[in-house]
Every structure is written in structure tokens, then in C-alpha cells.
CSV table of C-alpha atoms in Angstrom, one decimal:
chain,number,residue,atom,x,y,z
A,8,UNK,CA,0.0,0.0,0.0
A,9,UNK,CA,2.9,2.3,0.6
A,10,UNK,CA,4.5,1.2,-2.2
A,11,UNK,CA,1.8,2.6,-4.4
A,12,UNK,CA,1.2,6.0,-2.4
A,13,UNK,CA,5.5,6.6,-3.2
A,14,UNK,CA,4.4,5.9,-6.8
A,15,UNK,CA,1.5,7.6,-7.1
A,16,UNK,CA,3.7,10.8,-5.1
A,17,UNK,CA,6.7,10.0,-7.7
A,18,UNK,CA,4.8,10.8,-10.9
A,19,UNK,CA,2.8,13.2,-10.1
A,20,UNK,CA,5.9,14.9,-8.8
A,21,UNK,CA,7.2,14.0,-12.7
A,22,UNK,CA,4.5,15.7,-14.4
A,23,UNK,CA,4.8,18.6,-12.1
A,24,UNK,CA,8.2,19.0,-13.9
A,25,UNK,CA,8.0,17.9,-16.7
A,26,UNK,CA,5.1,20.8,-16.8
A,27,UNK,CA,7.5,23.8,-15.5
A,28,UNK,CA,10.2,22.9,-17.9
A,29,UNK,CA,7.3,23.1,-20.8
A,30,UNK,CA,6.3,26.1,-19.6
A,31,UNK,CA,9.8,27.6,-18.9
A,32,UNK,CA,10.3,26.5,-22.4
A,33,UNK,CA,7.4,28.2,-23.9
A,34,UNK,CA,7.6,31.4,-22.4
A,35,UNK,CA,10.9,31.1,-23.5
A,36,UNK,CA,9.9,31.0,-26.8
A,37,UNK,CA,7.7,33.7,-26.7
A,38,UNK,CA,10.5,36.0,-25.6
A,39,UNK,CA,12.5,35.3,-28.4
A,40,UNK,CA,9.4,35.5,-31.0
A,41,UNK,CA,9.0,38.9,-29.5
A,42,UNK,CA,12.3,39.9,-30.0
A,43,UNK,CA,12.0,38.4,-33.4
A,44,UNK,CA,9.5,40.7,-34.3
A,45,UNK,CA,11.1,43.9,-32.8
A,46,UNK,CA,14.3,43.1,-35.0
A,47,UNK,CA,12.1,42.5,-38.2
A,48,UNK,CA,10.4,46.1,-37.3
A,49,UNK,CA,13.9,47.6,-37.5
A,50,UNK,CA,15.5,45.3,-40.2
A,51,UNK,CA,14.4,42.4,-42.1
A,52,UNK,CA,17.4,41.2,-43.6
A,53,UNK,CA,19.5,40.3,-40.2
A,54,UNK,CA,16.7,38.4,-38.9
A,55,UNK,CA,18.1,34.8,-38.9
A,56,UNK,CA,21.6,35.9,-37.6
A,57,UNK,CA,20.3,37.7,-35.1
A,58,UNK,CA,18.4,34.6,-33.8
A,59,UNK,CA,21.7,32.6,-33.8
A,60,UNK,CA,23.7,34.9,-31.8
A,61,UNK,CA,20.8,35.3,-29.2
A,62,UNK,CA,20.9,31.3,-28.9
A,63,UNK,CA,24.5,31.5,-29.0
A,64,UNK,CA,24.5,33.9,-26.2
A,65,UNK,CA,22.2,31.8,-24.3
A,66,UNK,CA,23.8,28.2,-24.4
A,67,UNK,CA,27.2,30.6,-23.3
A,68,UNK,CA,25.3,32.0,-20.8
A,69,UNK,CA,24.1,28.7,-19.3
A,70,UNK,CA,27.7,27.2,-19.6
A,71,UNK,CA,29.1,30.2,-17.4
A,72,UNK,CA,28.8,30.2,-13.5
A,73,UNK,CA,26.9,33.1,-12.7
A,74,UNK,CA,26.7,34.7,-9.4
A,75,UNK,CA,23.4,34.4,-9.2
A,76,UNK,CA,20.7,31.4,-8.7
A,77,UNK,CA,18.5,31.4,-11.7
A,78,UNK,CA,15.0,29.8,-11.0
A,79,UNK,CA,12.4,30.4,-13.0
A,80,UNK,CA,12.4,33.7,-15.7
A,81,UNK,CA,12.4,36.7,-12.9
A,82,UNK,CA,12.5,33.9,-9.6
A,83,UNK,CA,16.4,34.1,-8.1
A,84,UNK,CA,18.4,34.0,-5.1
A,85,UNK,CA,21.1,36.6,-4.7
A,86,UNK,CA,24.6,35.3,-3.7
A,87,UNK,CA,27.6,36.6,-1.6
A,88,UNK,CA,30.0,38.2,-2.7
A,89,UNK,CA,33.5,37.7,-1.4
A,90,UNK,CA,35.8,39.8,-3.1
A,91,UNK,CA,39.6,40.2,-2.0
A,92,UNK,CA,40.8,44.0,-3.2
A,93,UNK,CA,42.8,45.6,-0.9
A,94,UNK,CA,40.8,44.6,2.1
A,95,UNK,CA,38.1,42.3,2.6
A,96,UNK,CA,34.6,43.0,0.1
A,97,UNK,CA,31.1,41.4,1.2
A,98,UNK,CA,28.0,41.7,-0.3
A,99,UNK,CA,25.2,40.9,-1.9
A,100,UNK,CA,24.4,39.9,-5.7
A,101,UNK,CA,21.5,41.4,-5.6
A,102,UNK,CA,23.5,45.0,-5.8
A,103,UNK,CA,24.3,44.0,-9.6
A,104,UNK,CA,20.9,43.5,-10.4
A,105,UNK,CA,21.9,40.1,-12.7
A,106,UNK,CA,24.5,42.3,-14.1
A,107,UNK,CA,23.0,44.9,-15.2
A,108,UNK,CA,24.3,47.7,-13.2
A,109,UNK,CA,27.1,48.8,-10.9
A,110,UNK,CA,27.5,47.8,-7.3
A,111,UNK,CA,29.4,49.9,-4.9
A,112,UNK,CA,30.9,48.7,-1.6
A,113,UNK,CA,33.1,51.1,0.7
A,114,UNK,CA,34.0,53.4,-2.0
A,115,UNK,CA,34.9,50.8,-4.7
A,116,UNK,CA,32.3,49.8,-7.7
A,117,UNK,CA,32.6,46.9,-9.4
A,118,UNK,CA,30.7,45.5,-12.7
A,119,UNK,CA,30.3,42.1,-13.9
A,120,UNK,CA,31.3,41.4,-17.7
A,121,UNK,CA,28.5,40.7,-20.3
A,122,UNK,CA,30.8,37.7,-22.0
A,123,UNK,CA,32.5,35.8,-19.5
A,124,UNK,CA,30.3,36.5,-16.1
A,125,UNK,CA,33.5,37.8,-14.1
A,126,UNK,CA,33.5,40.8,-12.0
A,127,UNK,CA,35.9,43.8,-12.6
A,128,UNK,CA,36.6,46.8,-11.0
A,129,UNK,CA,35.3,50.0,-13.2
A,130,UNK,CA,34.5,53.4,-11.7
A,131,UNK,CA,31.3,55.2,-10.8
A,132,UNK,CA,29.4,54.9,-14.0
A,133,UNK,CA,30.0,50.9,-14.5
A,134,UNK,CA,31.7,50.8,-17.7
A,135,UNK,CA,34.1,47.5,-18.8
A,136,UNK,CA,37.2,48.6,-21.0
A,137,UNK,CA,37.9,46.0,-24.0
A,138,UNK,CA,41.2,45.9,-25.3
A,139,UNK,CA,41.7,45.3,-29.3
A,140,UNK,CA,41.5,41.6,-28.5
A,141,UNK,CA,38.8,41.6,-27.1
A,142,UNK,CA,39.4,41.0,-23.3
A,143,UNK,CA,38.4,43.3,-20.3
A,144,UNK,CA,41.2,45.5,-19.5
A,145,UNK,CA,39.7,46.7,-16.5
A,146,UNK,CA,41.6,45.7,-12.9
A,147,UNK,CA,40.0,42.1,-11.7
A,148,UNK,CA,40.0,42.0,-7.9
A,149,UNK,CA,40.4,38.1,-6.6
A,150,UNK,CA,37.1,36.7,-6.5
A,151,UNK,CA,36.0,34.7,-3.4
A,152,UNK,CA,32.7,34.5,-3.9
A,153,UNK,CA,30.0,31.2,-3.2
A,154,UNK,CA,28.2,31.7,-7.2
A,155,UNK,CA,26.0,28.8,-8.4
A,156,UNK,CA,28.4,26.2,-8.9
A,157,UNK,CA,29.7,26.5,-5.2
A,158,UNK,CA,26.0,26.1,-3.9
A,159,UNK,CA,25.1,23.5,-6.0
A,160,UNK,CA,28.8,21.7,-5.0
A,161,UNK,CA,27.5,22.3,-1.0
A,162,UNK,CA,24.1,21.3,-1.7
A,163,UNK,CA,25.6,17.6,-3.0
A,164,UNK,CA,28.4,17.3,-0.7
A,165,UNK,CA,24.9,17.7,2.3
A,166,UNK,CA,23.4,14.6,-0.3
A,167,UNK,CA,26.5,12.7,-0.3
A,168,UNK,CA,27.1,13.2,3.7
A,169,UNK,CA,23.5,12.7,4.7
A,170,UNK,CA,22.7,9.1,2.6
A,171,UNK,CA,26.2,7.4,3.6
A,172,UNK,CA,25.7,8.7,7.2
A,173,UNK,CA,22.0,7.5,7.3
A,174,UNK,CA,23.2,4.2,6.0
A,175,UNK,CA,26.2,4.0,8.2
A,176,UNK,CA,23.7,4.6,11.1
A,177,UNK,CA,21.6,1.9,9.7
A,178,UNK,CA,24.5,-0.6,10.3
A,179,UNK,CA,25.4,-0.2,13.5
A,180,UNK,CA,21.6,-0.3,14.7
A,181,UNK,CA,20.5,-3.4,12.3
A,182,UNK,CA,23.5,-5.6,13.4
A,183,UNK,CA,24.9,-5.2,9.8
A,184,UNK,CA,21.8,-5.0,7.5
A,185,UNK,CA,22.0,-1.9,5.3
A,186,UNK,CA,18.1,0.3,5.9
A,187,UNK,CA,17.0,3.8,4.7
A,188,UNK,CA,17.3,5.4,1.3
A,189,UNK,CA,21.1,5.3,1.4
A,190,UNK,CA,20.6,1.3,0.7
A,191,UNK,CA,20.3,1.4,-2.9
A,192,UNK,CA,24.4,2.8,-2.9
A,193,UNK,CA,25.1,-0.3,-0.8
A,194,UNK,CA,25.8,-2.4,-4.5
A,195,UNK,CA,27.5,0.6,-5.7
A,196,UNK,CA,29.7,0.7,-3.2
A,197,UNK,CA,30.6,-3.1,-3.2
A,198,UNK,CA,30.8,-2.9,-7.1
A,199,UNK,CA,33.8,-0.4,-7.1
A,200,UNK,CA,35.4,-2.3,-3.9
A,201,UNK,CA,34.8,-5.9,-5.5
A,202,UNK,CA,35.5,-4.3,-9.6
A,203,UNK,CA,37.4,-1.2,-9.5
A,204,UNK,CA,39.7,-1.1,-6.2
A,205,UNK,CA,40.8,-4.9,-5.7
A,206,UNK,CA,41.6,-6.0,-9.3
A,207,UNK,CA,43.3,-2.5,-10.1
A,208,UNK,CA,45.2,-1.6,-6.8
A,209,UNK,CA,45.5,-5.6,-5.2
A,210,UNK,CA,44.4,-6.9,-2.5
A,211,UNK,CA,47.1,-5.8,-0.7
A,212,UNK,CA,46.7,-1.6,-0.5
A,213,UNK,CA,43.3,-0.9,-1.6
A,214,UNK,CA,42.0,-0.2,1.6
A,215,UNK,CA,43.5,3.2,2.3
A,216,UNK,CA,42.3,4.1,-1.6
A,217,UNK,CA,38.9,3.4,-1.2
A,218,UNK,CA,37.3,6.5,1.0
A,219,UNK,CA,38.6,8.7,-2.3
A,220,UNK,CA,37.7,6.3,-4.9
A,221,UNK,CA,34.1,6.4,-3.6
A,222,UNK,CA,34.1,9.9,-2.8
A,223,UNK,CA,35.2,11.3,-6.6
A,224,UNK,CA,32.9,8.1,-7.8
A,225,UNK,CA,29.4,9.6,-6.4
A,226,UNK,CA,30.5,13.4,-6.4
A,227,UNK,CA,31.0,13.4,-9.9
A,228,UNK,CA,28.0,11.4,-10.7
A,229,UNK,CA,25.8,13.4,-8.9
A,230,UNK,CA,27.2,16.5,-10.0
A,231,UNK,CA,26.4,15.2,-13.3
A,232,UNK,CA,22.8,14.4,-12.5
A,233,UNK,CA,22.3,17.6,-11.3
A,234,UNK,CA,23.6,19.2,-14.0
A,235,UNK,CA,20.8,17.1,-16.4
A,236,UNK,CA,17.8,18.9,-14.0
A,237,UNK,CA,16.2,21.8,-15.1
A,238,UNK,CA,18.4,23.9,-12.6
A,239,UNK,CA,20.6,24.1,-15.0
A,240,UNK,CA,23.5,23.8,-13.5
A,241,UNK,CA,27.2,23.1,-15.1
A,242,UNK,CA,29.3,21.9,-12.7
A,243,UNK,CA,31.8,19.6,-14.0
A,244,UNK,CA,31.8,21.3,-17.4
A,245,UNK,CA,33.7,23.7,-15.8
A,246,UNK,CA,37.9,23.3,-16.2
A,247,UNK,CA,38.4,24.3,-13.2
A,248,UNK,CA,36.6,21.7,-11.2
A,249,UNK,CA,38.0,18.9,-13.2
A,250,UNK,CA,41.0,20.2,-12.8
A,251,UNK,CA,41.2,20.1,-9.3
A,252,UNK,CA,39.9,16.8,-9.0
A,253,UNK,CA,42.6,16.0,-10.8
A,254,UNK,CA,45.4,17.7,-8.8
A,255,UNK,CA,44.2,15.6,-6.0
A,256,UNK,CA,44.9,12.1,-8.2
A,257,UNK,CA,47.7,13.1,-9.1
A,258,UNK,CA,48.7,14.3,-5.4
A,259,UNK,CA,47.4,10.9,-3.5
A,260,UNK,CA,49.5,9.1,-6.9
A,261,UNK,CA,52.6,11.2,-6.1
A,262,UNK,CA,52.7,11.2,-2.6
A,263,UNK,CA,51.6,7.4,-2.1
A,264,UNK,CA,54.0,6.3,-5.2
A,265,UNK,CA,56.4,3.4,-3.5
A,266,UNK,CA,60.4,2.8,-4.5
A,267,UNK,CA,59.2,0.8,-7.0
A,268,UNK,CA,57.4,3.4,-9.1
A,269,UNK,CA,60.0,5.9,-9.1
A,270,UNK,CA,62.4,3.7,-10.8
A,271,UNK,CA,59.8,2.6,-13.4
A,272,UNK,CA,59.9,6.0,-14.1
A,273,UNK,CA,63.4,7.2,-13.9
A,274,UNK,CA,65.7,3.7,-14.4
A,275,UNK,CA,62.9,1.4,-15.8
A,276,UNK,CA,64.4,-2.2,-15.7
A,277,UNK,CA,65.0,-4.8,-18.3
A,278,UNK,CA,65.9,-2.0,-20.9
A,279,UNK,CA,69.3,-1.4,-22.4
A,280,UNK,CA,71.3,1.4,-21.0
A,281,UNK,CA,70.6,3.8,-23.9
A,282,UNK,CA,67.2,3.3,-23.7
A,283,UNK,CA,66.7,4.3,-20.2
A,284,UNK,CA,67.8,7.9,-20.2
A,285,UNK,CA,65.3,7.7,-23.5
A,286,UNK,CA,62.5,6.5,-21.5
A,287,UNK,CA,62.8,8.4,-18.2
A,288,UNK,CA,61.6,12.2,-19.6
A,289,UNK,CA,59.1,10.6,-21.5
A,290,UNK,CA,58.0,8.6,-18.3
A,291,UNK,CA,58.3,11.7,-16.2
A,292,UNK,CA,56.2,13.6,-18.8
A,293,UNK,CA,53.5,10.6,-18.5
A,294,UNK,CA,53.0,11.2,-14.7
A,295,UNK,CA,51.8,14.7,-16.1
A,296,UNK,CA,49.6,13.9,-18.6
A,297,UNK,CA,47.9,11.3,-17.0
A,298,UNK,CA,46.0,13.7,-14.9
A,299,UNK,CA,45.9,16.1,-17.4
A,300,UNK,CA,43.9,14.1,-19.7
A,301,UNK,CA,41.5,13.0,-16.7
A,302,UNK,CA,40.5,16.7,-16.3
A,303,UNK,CA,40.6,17.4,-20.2
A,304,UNK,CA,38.0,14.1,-20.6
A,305,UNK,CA,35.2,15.0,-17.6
A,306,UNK,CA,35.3,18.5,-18.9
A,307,UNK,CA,34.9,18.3,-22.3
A,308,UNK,CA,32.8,15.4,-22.3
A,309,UNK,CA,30.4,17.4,-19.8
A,310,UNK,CA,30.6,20.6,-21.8
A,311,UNK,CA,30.2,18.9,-25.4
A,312,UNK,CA,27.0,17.4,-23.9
A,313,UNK,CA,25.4,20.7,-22.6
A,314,UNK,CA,26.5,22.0,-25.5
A,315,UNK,CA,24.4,19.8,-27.9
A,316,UNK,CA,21.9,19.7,-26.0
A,317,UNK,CA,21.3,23.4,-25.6
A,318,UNK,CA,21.9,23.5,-29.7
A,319,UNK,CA,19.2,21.0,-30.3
A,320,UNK,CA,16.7,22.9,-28.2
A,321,UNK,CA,18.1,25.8,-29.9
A,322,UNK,CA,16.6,24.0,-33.3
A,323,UNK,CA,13.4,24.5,-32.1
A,324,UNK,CA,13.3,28.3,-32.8
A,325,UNK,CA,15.7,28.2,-36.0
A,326,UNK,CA,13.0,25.9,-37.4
A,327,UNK,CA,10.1,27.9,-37.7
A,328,UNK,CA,7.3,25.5,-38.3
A,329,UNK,CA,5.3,22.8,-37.3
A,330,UNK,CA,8.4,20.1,-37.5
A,331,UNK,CA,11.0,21.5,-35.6
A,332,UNK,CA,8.8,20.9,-32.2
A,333,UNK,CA,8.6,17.6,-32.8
A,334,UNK,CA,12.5,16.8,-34.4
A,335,UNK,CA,13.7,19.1,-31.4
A,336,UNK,CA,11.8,17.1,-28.8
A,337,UNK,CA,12.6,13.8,-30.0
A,338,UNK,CA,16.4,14.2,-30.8
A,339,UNK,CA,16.5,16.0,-27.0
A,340,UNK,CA,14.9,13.0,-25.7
A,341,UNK,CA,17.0,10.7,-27.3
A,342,UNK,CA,19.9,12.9,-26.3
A,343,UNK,CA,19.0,13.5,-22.3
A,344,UNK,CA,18.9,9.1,-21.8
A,345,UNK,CA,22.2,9.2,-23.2
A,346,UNK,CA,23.6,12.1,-21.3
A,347,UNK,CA,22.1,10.2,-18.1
A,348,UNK,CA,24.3,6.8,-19.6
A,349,UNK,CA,27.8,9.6,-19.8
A,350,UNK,CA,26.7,10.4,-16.4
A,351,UNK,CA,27.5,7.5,-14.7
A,352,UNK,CA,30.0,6.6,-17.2
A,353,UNK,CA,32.6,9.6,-16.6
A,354,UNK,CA,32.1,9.0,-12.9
A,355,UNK,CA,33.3,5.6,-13.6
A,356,UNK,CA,36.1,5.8,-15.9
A,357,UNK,CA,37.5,9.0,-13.8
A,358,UNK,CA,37.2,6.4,-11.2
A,359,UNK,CA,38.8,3.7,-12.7
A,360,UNK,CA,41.7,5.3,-14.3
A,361,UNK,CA,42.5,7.0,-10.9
A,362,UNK,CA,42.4,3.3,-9.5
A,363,UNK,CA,44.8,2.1,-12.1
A,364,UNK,CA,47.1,5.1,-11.5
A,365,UNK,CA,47.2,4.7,-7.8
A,366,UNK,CA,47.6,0.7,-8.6
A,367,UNK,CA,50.8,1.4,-10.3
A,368,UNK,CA,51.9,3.9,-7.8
A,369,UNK,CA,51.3,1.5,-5.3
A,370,UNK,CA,53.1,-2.0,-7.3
A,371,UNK,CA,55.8,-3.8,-5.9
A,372,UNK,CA,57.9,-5.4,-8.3
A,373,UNK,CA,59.7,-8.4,-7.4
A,374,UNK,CA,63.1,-8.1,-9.5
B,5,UNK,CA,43.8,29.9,-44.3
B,6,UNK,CA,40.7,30.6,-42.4
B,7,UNK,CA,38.6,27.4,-41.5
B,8,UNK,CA,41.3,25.0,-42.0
B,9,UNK,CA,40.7,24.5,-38.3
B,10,UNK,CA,37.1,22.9,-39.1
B,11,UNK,CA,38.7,20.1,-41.5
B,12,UNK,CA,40.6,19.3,-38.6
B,13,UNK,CA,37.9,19.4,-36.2
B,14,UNK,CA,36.0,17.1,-38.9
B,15,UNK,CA,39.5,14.8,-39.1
B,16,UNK,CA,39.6,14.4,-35.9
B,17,UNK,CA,36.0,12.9,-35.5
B,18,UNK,CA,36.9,10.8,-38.2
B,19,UNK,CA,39.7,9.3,-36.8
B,20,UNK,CA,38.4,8.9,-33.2
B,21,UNK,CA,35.5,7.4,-35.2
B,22,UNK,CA,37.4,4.9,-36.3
B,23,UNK,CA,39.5,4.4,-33.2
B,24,UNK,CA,36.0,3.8,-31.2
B,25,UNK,CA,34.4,1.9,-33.9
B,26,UNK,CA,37.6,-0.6,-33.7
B,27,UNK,CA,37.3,-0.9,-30.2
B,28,UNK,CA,33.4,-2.0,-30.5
B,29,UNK,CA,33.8,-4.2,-33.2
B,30,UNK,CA,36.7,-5.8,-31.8
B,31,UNK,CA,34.8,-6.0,-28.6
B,32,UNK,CA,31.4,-7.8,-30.0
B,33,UNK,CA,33.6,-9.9,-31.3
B,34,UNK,CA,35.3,-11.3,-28.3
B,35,UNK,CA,31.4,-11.8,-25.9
B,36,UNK,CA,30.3,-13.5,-29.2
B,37,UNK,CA,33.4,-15.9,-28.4
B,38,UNK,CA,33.5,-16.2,-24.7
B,39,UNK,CA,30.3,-14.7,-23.8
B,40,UNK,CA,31.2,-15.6,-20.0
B,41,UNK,CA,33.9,-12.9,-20.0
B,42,UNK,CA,31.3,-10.0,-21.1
B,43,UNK,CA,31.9,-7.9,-18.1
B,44,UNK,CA,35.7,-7.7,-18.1
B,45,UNK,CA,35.7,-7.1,-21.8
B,46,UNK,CA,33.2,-4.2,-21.6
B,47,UNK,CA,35.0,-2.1,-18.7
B,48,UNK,CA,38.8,-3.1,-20.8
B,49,UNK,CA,36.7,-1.9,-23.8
B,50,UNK,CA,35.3,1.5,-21.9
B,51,UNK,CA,38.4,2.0,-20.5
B,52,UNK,CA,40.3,1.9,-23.9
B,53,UNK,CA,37.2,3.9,-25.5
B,54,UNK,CA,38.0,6.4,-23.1
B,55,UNK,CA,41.5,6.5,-23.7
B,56,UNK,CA,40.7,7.5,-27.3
B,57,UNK,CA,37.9,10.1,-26.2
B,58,UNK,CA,40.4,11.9,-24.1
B,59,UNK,CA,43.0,12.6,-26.6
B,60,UNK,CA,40.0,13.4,-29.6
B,61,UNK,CA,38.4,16.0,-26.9
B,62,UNK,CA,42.1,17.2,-26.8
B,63,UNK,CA,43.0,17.7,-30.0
B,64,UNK,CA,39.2,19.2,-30.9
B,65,UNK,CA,39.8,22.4,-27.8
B,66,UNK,CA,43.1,22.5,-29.8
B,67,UNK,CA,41.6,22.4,-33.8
């Protein structure tokens, strides 16, 4: 009977929004048929290009952090504002009014950039310097503050923390018999021990791997579901995220490497002499780009898949008749289930690859 | 030269294409032999598949 009142609660909480995306889309459409018509008034040729570039500037805008929580059209939370500049800066987002106008704080006025969301320093009247390339030449003070992204990364870290403590709980109270929501991560959990950590690492060391090997497994993976919801949020999708993530793989690699790694890298044995000093740059260089190439795969695989997905909505307007609803709507569909498949399966090969690093960091060789 | 950049972008699809493709093939082949070794073919298959990605998300930021 429960069963049924959960599922019965689960779709109409579905429909519910499945409905507010519809309708965010639609009005969303009418804004940009409107504007249509106001640029046809003025000119009739540019029409098309001008649609473009608004969708353009849209999918950009949505790939940006921003420092301000974007709800529905005119529904958002202001941010902080933690801005280091000679002295300590705090205040509210809601002083930029979503960037449209100067904010002043103890003397000093800042503006945010129209193309890349960053705050600069300008003087009273709010105006951003470009240079001939392009770029703000205005100063930049060092930003501090919580935008989107940092909320959304809080928000699932409270997720993360309060499922695996609720199952943990669960444990000790049961005598060892998993109970609570948190139970459907117990085979998750198991499956990278018993699949990922043992037959990449060994037996022998995995242990003191596995609390960061789960913890990058279901951050990125529920970063990435989060990022698929309507809050449209682009957390991994962002360089510098990824990158950290992997700074600390590489770190834990480094710094937990044993004798025997080192001289894989620097004296690798069973080579000829020669050889050797060959190898041991390019080996050195490898410890690099390992990493490198884990941050340069989540992000771009995140960020490619916004990307498209945003374009193919885009469609809809470019279309202008009856079939680009339905070719947009399907090819989104088709798109979103795989997005939810690359969801689970960057978490899982940024998982696996960190595995096999700290596996060969932590090898011993027996010659 | 302007646009040479999108041949390479369109290169570089192809090849990866191909790379992936390989990888697949080579893959189906293998379960259709020893269908009792599916899982540890898939993840040495997602793992090389990703390998490829990587590098073709690279190069394509580069192009």
C-alpha cells in the first residue's frame, strides 16, 4: 500500500516537472518571437543571424557560472560576494541587479562582464574597457565569492554526507543490514570495492584508496545528475573543477608512489642502458599527462554534452514550423537518456583510471 | 587559411570514429566468443574507448 502511495507521489511529482520545464520553455519561446518581431520592425534582412547569436548567447550564458541562482524567468536568489581587493569586500548579488548595473561597496564599484560573467573593478558609471582583442582590461580583484556552482557543490556534498551517514547509522543499529534510502548505494559501493579497487590496486593496498575512490565516484556522478535537472546547472563542465579533481589524483598518486614506481619512471628495468635515459623524460612527462587528460575528458565530455543539448533545443526556434517541435523534442529525448548513460560513465572511468594510477603507484615489483 | 581548423575538427572525429568503432567491433567480437567474460571485456573496452575520447576532446579544444 505504501509502495503505491510513493508511486503515485513520484509521478505526479514528474509531471509537475516535466510541466514547469514546458512552460519555462514556452515562455521562452515567446521571448525570443518577440524579439524576433522587434528586429524584423527595425530590419528584415539580419533576422536569422540575429536569432543565432541570441541562442548562441544563451547556451554561453548557461555554460558560465553566474553569481546568481537562476530559478524560473524573474525567480532568483542573490549570492555573496566575497571579493579580496585591498581589504576584505562582502555583499550581496543582488547590488548588480543580474549584471545589469554597478554595485558599490566602501568606495569601490565593481561590474560584472557581459561575456565571460567575471567581475571587474570599473569606476562610478559601471563601464568595462575592451582591449583590441577583445578582453576586459579593466583591474579584476580576486574573486572569493559562493556563485552557483559553489552552492550546487554544498548542496551535494549535504546529499552525499547525509545518505552514507544515514546508511552508516543503519549498520550499526540493524547488526549489519543496510536500511533507509542510502541502501540502494550499498551495490555501488561493493561494485567499485569488488570491480574497480581490488583488481586495479590488489588486495594488498586498496584499503586506504577506497574512501577517495568512492568519494570522486558519487561526487562526480551526482554532480552530473544535477547538471541534467532543469536547474541548470554546469558543474563539471567547468575546467576548473576537473582540474582540481585531478590535482588531488595526481597528489594521492605522487605522494603514495612506493620505490618501485619511481624507478619505473626514472631507471625502468630490463631496458638497455641507452634506452633508459630515452625513456625516463618521457616517463616523467606521463605522470603529467595522466591527470591532465583526466580533467581534459570529464570537462569536455560534460561541456560537449550541454553543448548539444542546448543547440538542439536551440533548433526549435531556428526551425520555424510545425516540424522543428517535434524533431527538437525527440532528438532531445533521445539525447537526455544518453547524457544520463555519460553520467554515470565519466564517474566511472575517472574512477577507474584514478584506481589504475594509484595501482601502479602502489606496485611492488619483485626483480 | 581561415577554417582550416574545421577540416581538422572534422578529421579528428573521423579518426576517433574509427579508433572507437575498432574498439566496438573488436569488442562484439570477443562476448560472441566467450560470452562468459562479457563484463571484463566491456570495462577493458570502456576504458580503452575512453583513452581514445580523451585525446580526440584534446585535439578538438586544440583544432
Amino acid at each position: 500500500m505504501q509502495r503505491k502511495k510513493l508511486l503515485i507521489l513520484f509521478t505526479f511529482l514528474f509531471l509537475l516537472t516535466y510541466y514547469q520545464t514546458n512552460a519555462q520553455h514556452n515562455s521562452h519561446d515567446e521571448k525570443v518571437q518577440d524579439n524576433v518581431h522587434n528586429i524584423e520592425q527595425h530590419e528584415s534582412h539580419g533576422e536569422a543571424l540575429t536569432l543565432k547569436e541570441q541562442i548562441k548567447a544563451d547556451i554561453n550564458h548557461h555554460l558560465l557560472d553566474s553569481h546568481d541562482f537562476h530559478i524560473w524567468q524573474k525567480v532568483s536568489f542573490p549570492l555573496p560576494i566575497i571579493l579580496w581587493d585591498n581589504g576584505l569586500h562582502f555583499f550581496s548579488s543582488s547590488k548588480f541587479h543580474h549584471g545589469e548595473s554597478v554595485a558599490e561597496n566602501n568606495g569601490n564599484y565593481y561590474a560584472i562582464s557581459h561575456k565571460n560573467g567575471h567581475i571587474y573593478k570599473t569606476d562610478s558609471s559601471g563601464v568595462i574597457h575592451y582591449n583590441k582583442k577583445g578582453f576586459e582590461s579593466n583591474e579584476k580583484p580576486l574573486d572569493l565569492s559562493i556563485t552557483k556552482n559553489v552552492v550546487m557543490i554544498i548542496i551535494t556534498s549535504l546529499i552525499i554526507f547525509l545518505l552514507f551517514s544515514g546508511l552508516a547509522r543503519s549498520y550499526a543499529k540493524n547488526g549489519g543490514i543496510g536500511k533507509g534510502p542510502g541502501r540502494i548505494l550499498e551495490p555501488i559501493v561493493l561494485y567499485i570495492r569488488d570491480e574497480i579497487a581490488i583488481p586495479n590496486i590488489g588486495e594488498k593496498h586498496y584499503k586506504k584508496y577506497m574512501n577517495y575512490l568512492l568519494t570522486i565516484f558519487f561526487f562526480i556522478w551526482f554532480v552530473n545528475l544535477f547538471g541534467l535537472t532543469p536547474l541548470g546547472v554546469n558543474i563539471t563542465g567547468n575546467i576548473a573543477i576537473t582540474f582540481s579533481l585531478a590535482i588531488l589524483t595526481y597528489l594521492i598518486t605522487t605522494f603514495t608512489a612506493k620505490k618501485d614506481y619511481w624507478k619505473h619512471i626514472f631507471w625502468m628495468p630490463g631496458v638497455p642502458a641507452p634506452m633508459k635515459i630515452i625513456l625516463a623524460p618521457i616517463e616523467l612527462l606521463g605522470t603529467f599527462i595522466k591527470p591532465f587528460a583526466l580533467m581534459i575528458r570529464l570537462y569536455a565530455n560534460m561541456k560537449a554534452g550541454h553543448v548539444v543539448l542546448m543547440s538542439i533545443i536551440g533548433l526549435m526556434f531556428l526551425f520555424k514550423s510545425w516540424i522543428g517541435g517535434p524533431l527538437s523534442f525527440g532528438l532531445a529525448f533521445g539525447l537526455m537518456i544518453l547524457e544520463l548513460l555519460v553520467a554515470a560513465l565519466q564517474a566511472y572511468i575517472f574512477t577507474v583510471l584514478s584506481a589504475l594510477y594509484f595501482g601502479s603507484a602502489a606496485e611492488e615489483h619483485e626483480h | 587559411m581561415e577554417g582550416l581548423n574545421y577540416v581538422g575538427a572534422g578529421l579528428i572525429v573521423i579518426g576517433v570514429g574509427i579508433g572507437i568503432g575498432r574498439i566496438g567491433g573488436s569488442a562484439m567480437d570477443a562476448i560472441a566468443r566467450q560470452p562468459e567474460a562479457t563484463g571484463k571485456i566491456q570495462t577493458a573496452m570502456l576504458i580503452a574507448a575512453a583513452l581514445i575520447e580523451g585525446i580526440g576532446f584534446a585535439a578538438l579544444f586544440a583544432a
